[in-house]
Structure formats: structure tokens, C-alpha cells
mmCIF file with all atom_site columns, C-alpha atoms in Angstrom:
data_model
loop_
_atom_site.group_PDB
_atom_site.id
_atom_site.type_symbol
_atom_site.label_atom_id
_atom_site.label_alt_id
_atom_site.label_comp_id
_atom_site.label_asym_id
_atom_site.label_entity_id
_atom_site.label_seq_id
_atom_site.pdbx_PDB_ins_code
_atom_site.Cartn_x
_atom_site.Cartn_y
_atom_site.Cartn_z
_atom_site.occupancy
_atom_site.B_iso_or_equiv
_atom_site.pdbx_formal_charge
_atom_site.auth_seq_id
_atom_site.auth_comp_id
_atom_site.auth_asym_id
_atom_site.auth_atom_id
_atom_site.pdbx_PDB_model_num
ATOM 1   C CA . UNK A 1 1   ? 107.333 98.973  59.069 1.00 89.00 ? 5   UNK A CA 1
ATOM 2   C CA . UNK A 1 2   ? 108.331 99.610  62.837 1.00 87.00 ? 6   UNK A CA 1
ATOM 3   C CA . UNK A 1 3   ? 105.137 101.433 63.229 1.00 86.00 ? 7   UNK A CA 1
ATOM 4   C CA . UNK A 1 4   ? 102.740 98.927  61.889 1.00 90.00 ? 8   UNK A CA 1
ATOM 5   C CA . UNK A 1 5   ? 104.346 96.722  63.858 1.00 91.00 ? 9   UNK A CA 1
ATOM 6   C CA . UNK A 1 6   ? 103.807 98.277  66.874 1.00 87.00 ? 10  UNK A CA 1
ATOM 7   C CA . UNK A 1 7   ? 100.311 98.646  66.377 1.00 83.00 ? 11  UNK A CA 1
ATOM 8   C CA . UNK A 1 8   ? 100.513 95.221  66.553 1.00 85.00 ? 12  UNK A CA 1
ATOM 9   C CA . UNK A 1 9   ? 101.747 94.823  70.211 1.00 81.00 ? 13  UNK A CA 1
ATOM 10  C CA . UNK A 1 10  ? 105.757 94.415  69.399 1.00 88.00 ? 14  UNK A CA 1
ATOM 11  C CA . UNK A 1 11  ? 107.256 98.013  70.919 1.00 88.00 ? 15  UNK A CA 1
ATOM 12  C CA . UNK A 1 12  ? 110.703 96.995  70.241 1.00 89.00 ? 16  UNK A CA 1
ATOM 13  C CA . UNK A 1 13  ? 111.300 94.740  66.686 1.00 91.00 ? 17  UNK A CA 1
ATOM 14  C CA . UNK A 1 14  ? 114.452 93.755  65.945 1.00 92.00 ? 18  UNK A CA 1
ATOM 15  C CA . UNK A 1 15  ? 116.128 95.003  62.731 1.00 94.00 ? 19  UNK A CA 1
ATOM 16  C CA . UNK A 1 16  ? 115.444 91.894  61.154 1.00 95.00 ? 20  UNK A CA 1
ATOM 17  C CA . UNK A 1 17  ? 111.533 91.908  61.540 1.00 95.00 ? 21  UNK A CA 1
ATOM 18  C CA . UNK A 1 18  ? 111.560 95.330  60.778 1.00 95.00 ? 22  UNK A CA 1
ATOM 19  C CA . UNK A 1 19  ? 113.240 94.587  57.246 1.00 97.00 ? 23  UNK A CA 1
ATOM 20  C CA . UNK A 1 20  ? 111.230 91.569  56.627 1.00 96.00 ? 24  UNK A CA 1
ATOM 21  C CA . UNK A 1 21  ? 107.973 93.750  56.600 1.00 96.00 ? 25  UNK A CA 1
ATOM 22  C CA . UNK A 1 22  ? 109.302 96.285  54.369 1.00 96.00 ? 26  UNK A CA 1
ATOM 23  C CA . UNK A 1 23  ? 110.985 93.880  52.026 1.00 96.00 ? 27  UNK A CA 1
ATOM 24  C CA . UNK A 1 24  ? 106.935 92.357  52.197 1.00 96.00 ? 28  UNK A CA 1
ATOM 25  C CA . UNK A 1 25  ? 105.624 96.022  51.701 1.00 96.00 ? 29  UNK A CA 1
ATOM 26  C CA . UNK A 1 26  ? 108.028 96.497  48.903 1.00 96.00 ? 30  UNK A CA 1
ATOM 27  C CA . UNK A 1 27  ? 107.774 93.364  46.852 1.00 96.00 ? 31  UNK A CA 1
ATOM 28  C CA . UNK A 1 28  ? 104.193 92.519  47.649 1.00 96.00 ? 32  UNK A CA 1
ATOM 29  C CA . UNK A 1 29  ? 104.618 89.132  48.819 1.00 96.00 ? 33  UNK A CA 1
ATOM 30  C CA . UNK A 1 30  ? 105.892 87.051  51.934 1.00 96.00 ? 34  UNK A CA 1
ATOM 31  C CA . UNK A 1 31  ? 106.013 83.813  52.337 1.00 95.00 ? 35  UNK A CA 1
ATOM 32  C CA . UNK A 1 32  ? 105.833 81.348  55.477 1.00 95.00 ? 36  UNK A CA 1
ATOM 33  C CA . UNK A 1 33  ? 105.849 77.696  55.379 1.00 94.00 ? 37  UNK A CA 1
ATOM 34  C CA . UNK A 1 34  ? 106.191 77.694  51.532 1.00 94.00 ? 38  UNK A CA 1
ATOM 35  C CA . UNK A 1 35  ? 102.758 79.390  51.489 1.00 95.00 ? 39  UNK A CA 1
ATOM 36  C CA . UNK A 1 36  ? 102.981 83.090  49.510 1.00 95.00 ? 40  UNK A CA 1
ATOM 37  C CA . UNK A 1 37  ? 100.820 85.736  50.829 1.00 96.00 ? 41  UNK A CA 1
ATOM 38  C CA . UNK A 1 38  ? 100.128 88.597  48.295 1.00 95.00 ? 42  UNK A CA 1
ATOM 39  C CA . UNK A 1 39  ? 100.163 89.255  44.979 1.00 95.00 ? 43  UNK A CA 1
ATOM 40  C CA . UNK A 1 40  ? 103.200 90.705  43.847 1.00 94.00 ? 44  UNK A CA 1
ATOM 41  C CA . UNK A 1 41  ? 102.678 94.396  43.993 1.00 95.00 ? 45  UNK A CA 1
ATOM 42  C CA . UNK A 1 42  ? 103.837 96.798  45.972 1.00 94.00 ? 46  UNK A CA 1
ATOM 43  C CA . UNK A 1 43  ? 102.198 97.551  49.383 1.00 92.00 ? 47  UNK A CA 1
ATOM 44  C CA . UNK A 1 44  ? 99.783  94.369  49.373 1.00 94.00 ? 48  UNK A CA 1
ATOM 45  C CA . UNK A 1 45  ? 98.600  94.752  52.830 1.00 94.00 ? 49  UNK A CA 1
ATOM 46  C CA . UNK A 1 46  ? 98.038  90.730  52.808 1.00 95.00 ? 50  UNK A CA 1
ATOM 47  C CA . UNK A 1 47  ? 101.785 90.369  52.512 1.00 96.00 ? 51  UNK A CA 1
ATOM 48  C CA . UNK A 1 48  ? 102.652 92.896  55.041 1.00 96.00 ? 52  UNK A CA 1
ATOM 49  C CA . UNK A 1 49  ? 100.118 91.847  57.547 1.00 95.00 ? 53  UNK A CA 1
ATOM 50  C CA . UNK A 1 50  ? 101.335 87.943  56.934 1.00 96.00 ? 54  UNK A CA 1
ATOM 51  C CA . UNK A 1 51  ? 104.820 89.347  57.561 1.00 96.00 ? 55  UNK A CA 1
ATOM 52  C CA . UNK A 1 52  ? 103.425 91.015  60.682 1.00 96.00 ? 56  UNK A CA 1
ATOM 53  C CA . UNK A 1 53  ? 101.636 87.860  62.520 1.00 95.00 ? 57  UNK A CA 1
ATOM 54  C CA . UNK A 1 54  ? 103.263 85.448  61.024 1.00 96.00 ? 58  UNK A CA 1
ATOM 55  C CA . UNK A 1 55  ? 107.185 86.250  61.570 1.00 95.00 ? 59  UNK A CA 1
ATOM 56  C CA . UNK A 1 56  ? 109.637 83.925  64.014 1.00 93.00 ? 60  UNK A CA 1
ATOM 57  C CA . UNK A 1 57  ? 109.744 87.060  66.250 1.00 92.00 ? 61  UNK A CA 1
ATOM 58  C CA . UNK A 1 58  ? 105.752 87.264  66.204 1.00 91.00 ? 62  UNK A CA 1
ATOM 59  C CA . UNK A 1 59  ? 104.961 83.586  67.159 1.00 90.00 ? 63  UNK A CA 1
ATOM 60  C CA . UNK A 1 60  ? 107.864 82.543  69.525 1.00 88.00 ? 64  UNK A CA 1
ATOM 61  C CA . UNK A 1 61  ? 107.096 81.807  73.322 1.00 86.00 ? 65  UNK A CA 1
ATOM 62  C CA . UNK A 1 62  ? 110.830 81.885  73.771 1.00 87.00 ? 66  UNK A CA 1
ATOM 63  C CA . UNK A 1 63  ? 110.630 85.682  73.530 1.00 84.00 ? 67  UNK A CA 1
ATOM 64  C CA . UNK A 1 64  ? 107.584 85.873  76.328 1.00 81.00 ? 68  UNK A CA 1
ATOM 65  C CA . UNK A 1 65  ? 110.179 85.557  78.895 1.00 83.00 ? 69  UNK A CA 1
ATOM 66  C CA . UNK A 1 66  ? 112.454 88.312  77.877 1.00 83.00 ? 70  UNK A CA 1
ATOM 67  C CA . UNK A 1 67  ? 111.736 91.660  79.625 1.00 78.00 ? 71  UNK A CA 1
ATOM 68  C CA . UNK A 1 68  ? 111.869 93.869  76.721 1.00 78.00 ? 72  UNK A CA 1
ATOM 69  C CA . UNK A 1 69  ? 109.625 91.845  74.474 1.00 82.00 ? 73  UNK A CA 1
ATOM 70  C CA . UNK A 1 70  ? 105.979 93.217  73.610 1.00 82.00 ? 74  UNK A CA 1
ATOM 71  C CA . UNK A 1 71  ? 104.465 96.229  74.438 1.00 83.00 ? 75  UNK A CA 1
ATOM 72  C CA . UNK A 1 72  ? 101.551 97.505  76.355 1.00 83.00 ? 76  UNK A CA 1
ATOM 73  C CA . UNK A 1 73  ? 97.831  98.907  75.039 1.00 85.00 ? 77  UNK A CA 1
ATOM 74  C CA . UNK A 1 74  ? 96.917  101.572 73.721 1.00 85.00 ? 78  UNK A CA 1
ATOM 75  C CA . UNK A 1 75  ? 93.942  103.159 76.904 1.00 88.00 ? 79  UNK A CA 1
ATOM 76  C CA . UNK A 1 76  ? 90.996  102.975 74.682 1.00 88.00 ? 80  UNK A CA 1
ATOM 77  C CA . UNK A 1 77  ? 92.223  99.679  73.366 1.00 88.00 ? 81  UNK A CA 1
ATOM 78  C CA . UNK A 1 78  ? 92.357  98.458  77.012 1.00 90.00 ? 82  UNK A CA 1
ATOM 79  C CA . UNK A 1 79  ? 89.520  99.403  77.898 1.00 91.00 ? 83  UNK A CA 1
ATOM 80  C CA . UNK A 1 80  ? 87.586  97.825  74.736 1.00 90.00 ? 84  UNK A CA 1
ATOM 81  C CA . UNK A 1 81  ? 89.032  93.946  75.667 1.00 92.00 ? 85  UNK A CA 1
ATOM 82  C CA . UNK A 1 82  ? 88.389  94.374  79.279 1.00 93.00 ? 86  UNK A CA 1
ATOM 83  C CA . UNK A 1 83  ? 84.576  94.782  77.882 1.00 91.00 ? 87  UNK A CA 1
ATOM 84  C CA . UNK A 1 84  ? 85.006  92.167  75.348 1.00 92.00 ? 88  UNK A CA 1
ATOM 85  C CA . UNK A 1 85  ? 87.050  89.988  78.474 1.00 93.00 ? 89  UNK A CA 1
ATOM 86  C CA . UNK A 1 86  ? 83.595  90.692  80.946 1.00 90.00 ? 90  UNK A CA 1
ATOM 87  C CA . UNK A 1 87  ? 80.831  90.168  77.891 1.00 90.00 ? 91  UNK A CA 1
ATOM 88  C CA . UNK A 1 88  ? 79.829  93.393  77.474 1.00 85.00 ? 92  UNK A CA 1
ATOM 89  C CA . UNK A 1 89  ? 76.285  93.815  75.853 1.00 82.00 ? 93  UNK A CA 1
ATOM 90  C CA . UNK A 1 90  ? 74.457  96.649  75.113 1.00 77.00 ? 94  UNK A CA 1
ATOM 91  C CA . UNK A 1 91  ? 70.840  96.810  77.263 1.00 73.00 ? 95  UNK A CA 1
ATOM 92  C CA . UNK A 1 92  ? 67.640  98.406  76.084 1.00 72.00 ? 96  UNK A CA 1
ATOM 93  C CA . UNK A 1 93  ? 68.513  101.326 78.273 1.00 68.00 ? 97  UNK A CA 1
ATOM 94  C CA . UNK A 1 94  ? 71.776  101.897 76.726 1.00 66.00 ? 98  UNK A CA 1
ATOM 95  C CA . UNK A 1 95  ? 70.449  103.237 73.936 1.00 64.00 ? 99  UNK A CA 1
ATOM 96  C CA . UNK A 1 96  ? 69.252  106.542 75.480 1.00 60.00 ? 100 UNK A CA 1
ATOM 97  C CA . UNK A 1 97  ? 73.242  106.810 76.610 1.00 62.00 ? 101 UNK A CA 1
ATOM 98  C CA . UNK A 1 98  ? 75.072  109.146 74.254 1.00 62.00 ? 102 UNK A CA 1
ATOM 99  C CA . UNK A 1 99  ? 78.190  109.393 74.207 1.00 66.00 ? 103 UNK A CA 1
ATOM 100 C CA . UNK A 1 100 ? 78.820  105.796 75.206 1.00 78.00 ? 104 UNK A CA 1
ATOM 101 C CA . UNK A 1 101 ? 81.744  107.041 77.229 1.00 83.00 ? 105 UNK A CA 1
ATOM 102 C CA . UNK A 1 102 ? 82.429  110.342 78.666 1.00 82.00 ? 106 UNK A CA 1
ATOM 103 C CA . UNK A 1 103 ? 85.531  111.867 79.478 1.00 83.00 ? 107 UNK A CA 1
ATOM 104 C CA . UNK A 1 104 ? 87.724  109.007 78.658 1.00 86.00 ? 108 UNK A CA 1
ATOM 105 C CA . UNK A 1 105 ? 90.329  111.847 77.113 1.00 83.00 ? 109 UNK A CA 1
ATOM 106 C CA . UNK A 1 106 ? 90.603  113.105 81.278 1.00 84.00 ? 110 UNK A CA 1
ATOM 107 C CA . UNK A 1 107 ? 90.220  109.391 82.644 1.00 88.00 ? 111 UNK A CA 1
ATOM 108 C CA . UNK A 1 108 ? 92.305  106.999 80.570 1.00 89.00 ? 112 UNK A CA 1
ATOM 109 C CA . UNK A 1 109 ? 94.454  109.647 78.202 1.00 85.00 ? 113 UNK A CA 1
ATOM 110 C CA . UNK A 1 110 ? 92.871  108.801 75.126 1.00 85.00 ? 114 UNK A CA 1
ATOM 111 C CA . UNK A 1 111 ? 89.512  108.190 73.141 1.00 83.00 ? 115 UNK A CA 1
ATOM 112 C CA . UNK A 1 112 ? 88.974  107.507 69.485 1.00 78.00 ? 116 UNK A CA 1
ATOM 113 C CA . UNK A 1 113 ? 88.638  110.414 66.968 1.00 75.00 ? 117 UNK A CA 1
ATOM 114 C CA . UNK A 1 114 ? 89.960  113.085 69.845 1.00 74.00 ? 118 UNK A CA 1
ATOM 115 C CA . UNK A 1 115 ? 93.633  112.938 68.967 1.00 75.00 ? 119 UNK A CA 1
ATOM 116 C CA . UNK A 1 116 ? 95.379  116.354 69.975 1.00 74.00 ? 120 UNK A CA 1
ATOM 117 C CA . UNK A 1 117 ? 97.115  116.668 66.627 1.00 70.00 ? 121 UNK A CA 1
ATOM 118 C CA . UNK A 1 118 ? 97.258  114.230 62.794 1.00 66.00 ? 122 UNK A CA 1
ATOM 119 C CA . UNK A 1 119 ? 100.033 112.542 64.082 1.00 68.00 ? 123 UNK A CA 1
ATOM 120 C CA . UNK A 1 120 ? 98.578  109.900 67.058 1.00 74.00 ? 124 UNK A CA 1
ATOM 121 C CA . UNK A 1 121 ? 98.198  110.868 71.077 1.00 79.00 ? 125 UNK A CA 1
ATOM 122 C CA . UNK A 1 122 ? 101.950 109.518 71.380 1.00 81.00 ? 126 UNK A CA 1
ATOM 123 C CA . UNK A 1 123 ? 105.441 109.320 69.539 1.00 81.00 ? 127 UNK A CA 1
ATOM 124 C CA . UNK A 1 124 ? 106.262 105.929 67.583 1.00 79.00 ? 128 UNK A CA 1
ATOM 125 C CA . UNK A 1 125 ? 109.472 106.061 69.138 1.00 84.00 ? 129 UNK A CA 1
ATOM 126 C CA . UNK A 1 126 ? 108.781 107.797 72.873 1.00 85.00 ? 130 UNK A CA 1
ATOM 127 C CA . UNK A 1 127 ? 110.852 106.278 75.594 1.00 86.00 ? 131 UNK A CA 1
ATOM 128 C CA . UNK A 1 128 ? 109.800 106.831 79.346 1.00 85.00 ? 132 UNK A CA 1
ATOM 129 C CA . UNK A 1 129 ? 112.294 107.584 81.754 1.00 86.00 ? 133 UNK A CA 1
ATOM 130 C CA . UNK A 1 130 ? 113.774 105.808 83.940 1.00 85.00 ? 134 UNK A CA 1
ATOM 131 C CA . UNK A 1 131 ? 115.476 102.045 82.742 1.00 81.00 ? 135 UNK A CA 1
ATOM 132 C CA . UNK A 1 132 ? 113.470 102.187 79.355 1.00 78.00 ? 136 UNK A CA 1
ATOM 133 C CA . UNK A 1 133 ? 115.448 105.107 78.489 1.00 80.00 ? 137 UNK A CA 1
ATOM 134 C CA . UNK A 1 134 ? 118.656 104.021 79.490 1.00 84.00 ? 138 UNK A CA 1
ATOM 135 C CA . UNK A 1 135 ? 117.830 100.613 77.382 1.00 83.00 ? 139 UNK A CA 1
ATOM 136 C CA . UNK A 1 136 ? 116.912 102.629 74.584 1.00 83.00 ? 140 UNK A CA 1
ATOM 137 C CA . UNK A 1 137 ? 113.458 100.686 74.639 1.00 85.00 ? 141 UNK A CA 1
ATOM 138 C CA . UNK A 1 138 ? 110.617 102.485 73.161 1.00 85.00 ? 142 UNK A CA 1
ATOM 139 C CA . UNK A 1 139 ? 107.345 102.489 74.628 1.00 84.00 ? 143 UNK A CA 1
ATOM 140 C CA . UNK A 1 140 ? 104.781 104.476 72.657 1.00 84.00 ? 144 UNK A CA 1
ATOM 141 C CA . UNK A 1 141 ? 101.458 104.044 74.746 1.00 84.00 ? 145 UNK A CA 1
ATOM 142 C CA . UNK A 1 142 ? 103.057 104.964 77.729 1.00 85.00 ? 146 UNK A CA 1
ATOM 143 C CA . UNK A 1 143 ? 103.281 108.339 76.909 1.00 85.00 ? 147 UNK A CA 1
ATOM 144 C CA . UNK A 1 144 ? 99.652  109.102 78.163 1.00 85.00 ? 148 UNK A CA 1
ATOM 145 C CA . UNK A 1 145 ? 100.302 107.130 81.301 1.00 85.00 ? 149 UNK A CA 1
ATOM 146 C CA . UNK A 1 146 ? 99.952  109.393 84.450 1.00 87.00 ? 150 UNK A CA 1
ATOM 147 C CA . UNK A 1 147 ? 99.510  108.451 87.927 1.00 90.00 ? 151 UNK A CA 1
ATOM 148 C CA . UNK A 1 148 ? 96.245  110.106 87.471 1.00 90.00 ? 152 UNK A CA 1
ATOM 149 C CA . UNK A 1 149 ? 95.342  108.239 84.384 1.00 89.00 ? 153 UNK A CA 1
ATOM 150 C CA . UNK A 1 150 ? 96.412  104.961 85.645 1.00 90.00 ? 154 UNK A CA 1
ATOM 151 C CA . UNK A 1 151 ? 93.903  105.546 88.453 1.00 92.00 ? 155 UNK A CA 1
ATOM 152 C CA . UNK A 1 152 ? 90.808  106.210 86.499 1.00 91.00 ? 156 UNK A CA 1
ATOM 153 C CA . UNK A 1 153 ? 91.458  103.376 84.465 1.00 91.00 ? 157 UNK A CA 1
ATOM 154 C CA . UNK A 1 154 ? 91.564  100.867 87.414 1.00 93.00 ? 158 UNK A CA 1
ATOM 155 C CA . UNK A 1 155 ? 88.385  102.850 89.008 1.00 93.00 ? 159 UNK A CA 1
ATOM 156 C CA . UNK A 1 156 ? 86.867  102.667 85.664 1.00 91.00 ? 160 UNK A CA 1
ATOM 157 C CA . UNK A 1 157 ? 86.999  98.698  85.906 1.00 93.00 ? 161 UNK A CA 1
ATOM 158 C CA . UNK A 1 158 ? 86.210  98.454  89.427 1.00 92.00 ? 162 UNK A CA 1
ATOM 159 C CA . UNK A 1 159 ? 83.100  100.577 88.379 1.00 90.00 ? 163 UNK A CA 1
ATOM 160 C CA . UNK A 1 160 ? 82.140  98.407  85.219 1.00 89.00 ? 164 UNK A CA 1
ATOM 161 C CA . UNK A 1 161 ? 82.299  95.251  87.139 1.00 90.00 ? 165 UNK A CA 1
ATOM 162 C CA . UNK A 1 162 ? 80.332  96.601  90.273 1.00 89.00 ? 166 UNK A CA 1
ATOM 163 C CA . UNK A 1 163 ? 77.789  98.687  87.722 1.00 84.00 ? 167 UNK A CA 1
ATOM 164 C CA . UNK A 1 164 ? 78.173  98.279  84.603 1.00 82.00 ? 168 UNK A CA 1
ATOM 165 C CA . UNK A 1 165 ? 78.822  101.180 81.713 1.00 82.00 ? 169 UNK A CA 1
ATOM 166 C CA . UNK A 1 166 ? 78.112  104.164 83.965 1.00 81.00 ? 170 UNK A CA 1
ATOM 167 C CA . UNK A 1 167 ? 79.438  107.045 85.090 1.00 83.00 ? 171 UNK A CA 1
ATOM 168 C CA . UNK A 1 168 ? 78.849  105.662 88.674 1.00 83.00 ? 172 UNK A CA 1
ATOM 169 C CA . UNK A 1 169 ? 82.283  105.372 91.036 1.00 85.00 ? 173 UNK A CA 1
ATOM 170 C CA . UNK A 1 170 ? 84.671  106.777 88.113 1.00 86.00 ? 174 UNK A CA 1
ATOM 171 C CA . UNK A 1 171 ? 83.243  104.598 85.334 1.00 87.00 ? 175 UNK A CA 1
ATOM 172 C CA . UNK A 1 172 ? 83.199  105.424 81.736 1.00 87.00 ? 176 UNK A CA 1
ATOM 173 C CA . UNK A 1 173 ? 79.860  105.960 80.774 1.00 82.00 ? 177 UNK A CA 1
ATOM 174 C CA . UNK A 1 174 ? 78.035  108.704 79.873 1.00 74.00 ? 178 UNK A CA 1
ATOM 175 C CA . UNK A 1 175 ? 75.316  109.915 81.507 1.00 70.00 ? 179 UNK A CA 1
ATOM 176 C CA . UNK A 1 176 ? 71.597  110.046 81.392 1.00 62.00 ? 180 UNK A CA 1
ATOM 177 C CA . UNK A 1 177 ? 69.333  113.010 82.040 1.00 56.00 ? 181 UNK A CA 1
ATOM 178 C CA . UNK A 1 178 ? 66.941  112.872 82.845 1.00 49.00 ? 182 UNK A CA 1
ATOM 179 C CA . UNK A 1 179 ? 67.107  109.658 85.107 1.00 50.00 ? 183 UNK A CA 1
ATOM 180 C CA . UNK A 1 180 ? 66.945  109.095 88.899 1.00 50.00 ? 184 UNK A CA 1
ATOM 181 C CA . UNK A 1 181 ? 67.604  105.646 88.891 1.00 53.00 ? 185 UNK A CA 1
ATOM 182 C CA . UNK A 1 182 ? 70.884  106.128 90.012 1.00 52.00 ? 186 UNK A CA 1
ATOM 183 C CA . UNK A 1 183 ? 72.497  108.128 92.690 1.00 53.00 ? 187 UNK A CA 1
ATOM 184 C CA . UNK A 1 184 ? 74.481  110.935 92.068 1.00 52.00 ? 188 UNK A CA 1
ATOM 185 C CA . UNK A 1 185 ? 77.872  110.932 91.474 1.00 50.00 ? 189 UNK A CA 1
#
């Protein structure tokens, strides 16, 4: 349950939420606002999922102002909104591109289908150190996080902005070849 959660953007449930999806997973239903999600079974994903979103702990803007609330992005998840956040679209000249973005692994710490191992890039229950330790906070994502990292991630936005999905000024495109259109990196 903690894990799904997390995925969700919640680093730190409480014990509560955490029970309340797995009594959803468990019993196949959940209900909110005397509507039932699910069907009854076990592991209805509609039920956990409803349990998920739709929890006190999910939906409160009290909690926005506590510290230790939320969680941060995954990199590659980052980087997809801030393309969705600028209205990205594909040109006619991106389809020549492959891969769509190149050494995102290196630049960001991350990129889909390149895990290092079955098991994720980062633990479910990795605190940094520092005061998130010492809270016992959990930050999964932050794992990846390096000084370099966070530095090709900003140059990667500063480059989409300025040009676009390219390789151009750290960005995370891939290149073209052959092309001159553009100067060299």
C-alpha cells in the first residue's frame, strides 16, 4: 500500500492511509461519500486507486502547509510535465530524431525501461541525509538526485525553452546525423 501510494506523490502516509488502502486492496471495495468503488474482490484496482485519490489525507489543503507532506518527482516524470506544462508537440522534423532523448540516465538519473536492477532506480523507503533522516522521512526519488543531476535537469529546461527538444546547451534530445542545421554542441 505505502508504495502505491507513493507513486502517487504522498512520500510519507500516515498509518492510517496506509491501512485504508490495504483494507481496499483486501476487501475489494472503498467507499467515499456513501459511493462504493469496486466490486468486492480482492485487489480491485478501482477500490484501491479510489482509496488512493480519494482519502482525507489525499484531498486536504490543510496538509499543503506541513513540511513533511508530499513528495517530489520521479526525473523522467519531471521532465514529461514540464513538456506537457510548455505544450510540447512533435514537428515534422522530429520524426527523423531517434531516441527522443539521449542520455537522460547521465543527465537527470533516470529514463524509462533503463532501470539498473527489477526492483526501481531507488528504495521505497530511502531517506537522504541530513534532517530527512533524522525525521525518519522517506524520500524515494531523491535517491538519484546529485548536484550533477540537478544541474542537467535545470540546463535541460533552460535548453527546451530556448530550443526546443535538442541536444543543444545540455538539452535532452537526441541527435540528428546527418544535419547541419544546428551548431555543434
Amino acid at each position: 500500500s505505502k508504495n502505491l501510494i507513493q507513486h502517487f506523490g504522498i512520500s510519507n502516509p500516515s498509518p492510517r492511509f496506509v491501512e485504508s488502502v490495504a483494507t481496499a486492496f483486501k476487501t475489494g471495495e472503498y467507499t467515499f461519500n456513501g459511493v462504493t468503488f469496486g466490486d468486492g474482490k480482492l485487489s480491485d484496482l478501482k477500490a484501491t486507486v479510489a482509496a488512493i485519490l480519494l482519502d482525507r489525507e489525499a484531498t486536504s489543503t490543510v496538509l499543503d502547509a506541513d513540511p513533511a507532506y508530499g513528495g517530489i518527482r520521479e526525473p523522467v516524470i519531471k521532465v514529461l510535465a514540464f513538456m506537457r506544462a510548455m505544450g510540447y508537440t512533435p514537428t515534422s522534423h522530429d520524426r527523423n530524431i531517434y531516441p527522443k532523448f539521449d542520455g537522460m540516465y547521465s543527465k537527470v538519473g533516470q529514463m524509462a525501461h533503463e532501470s539498473p536492477d527489477q526492483f526501481s532506480f531507488f528504495l521505497h523507503d530511502y531517506q537522504p541525509p541530513g534532517q530527512f533522516a533524522q525525521s525518519k522521512l522517506s524520500t524515494p526519488p531523491s535517491q538519484v538526485l546529485t548536484l550533477s543531476t540537478t544541474i542537467s535537469t535545470v540546463e535541460g529546461f533552460f535548453s527546451m525553452v530556448r530550443n526546443g527538444l535538442t541536444w543543444i546547451g545540455g538539452g535532452f534530445g537526441g541527435k540528428v546525423f546527418p544535419y547541419n542545421g544546428y551548431p555543434s554542441a
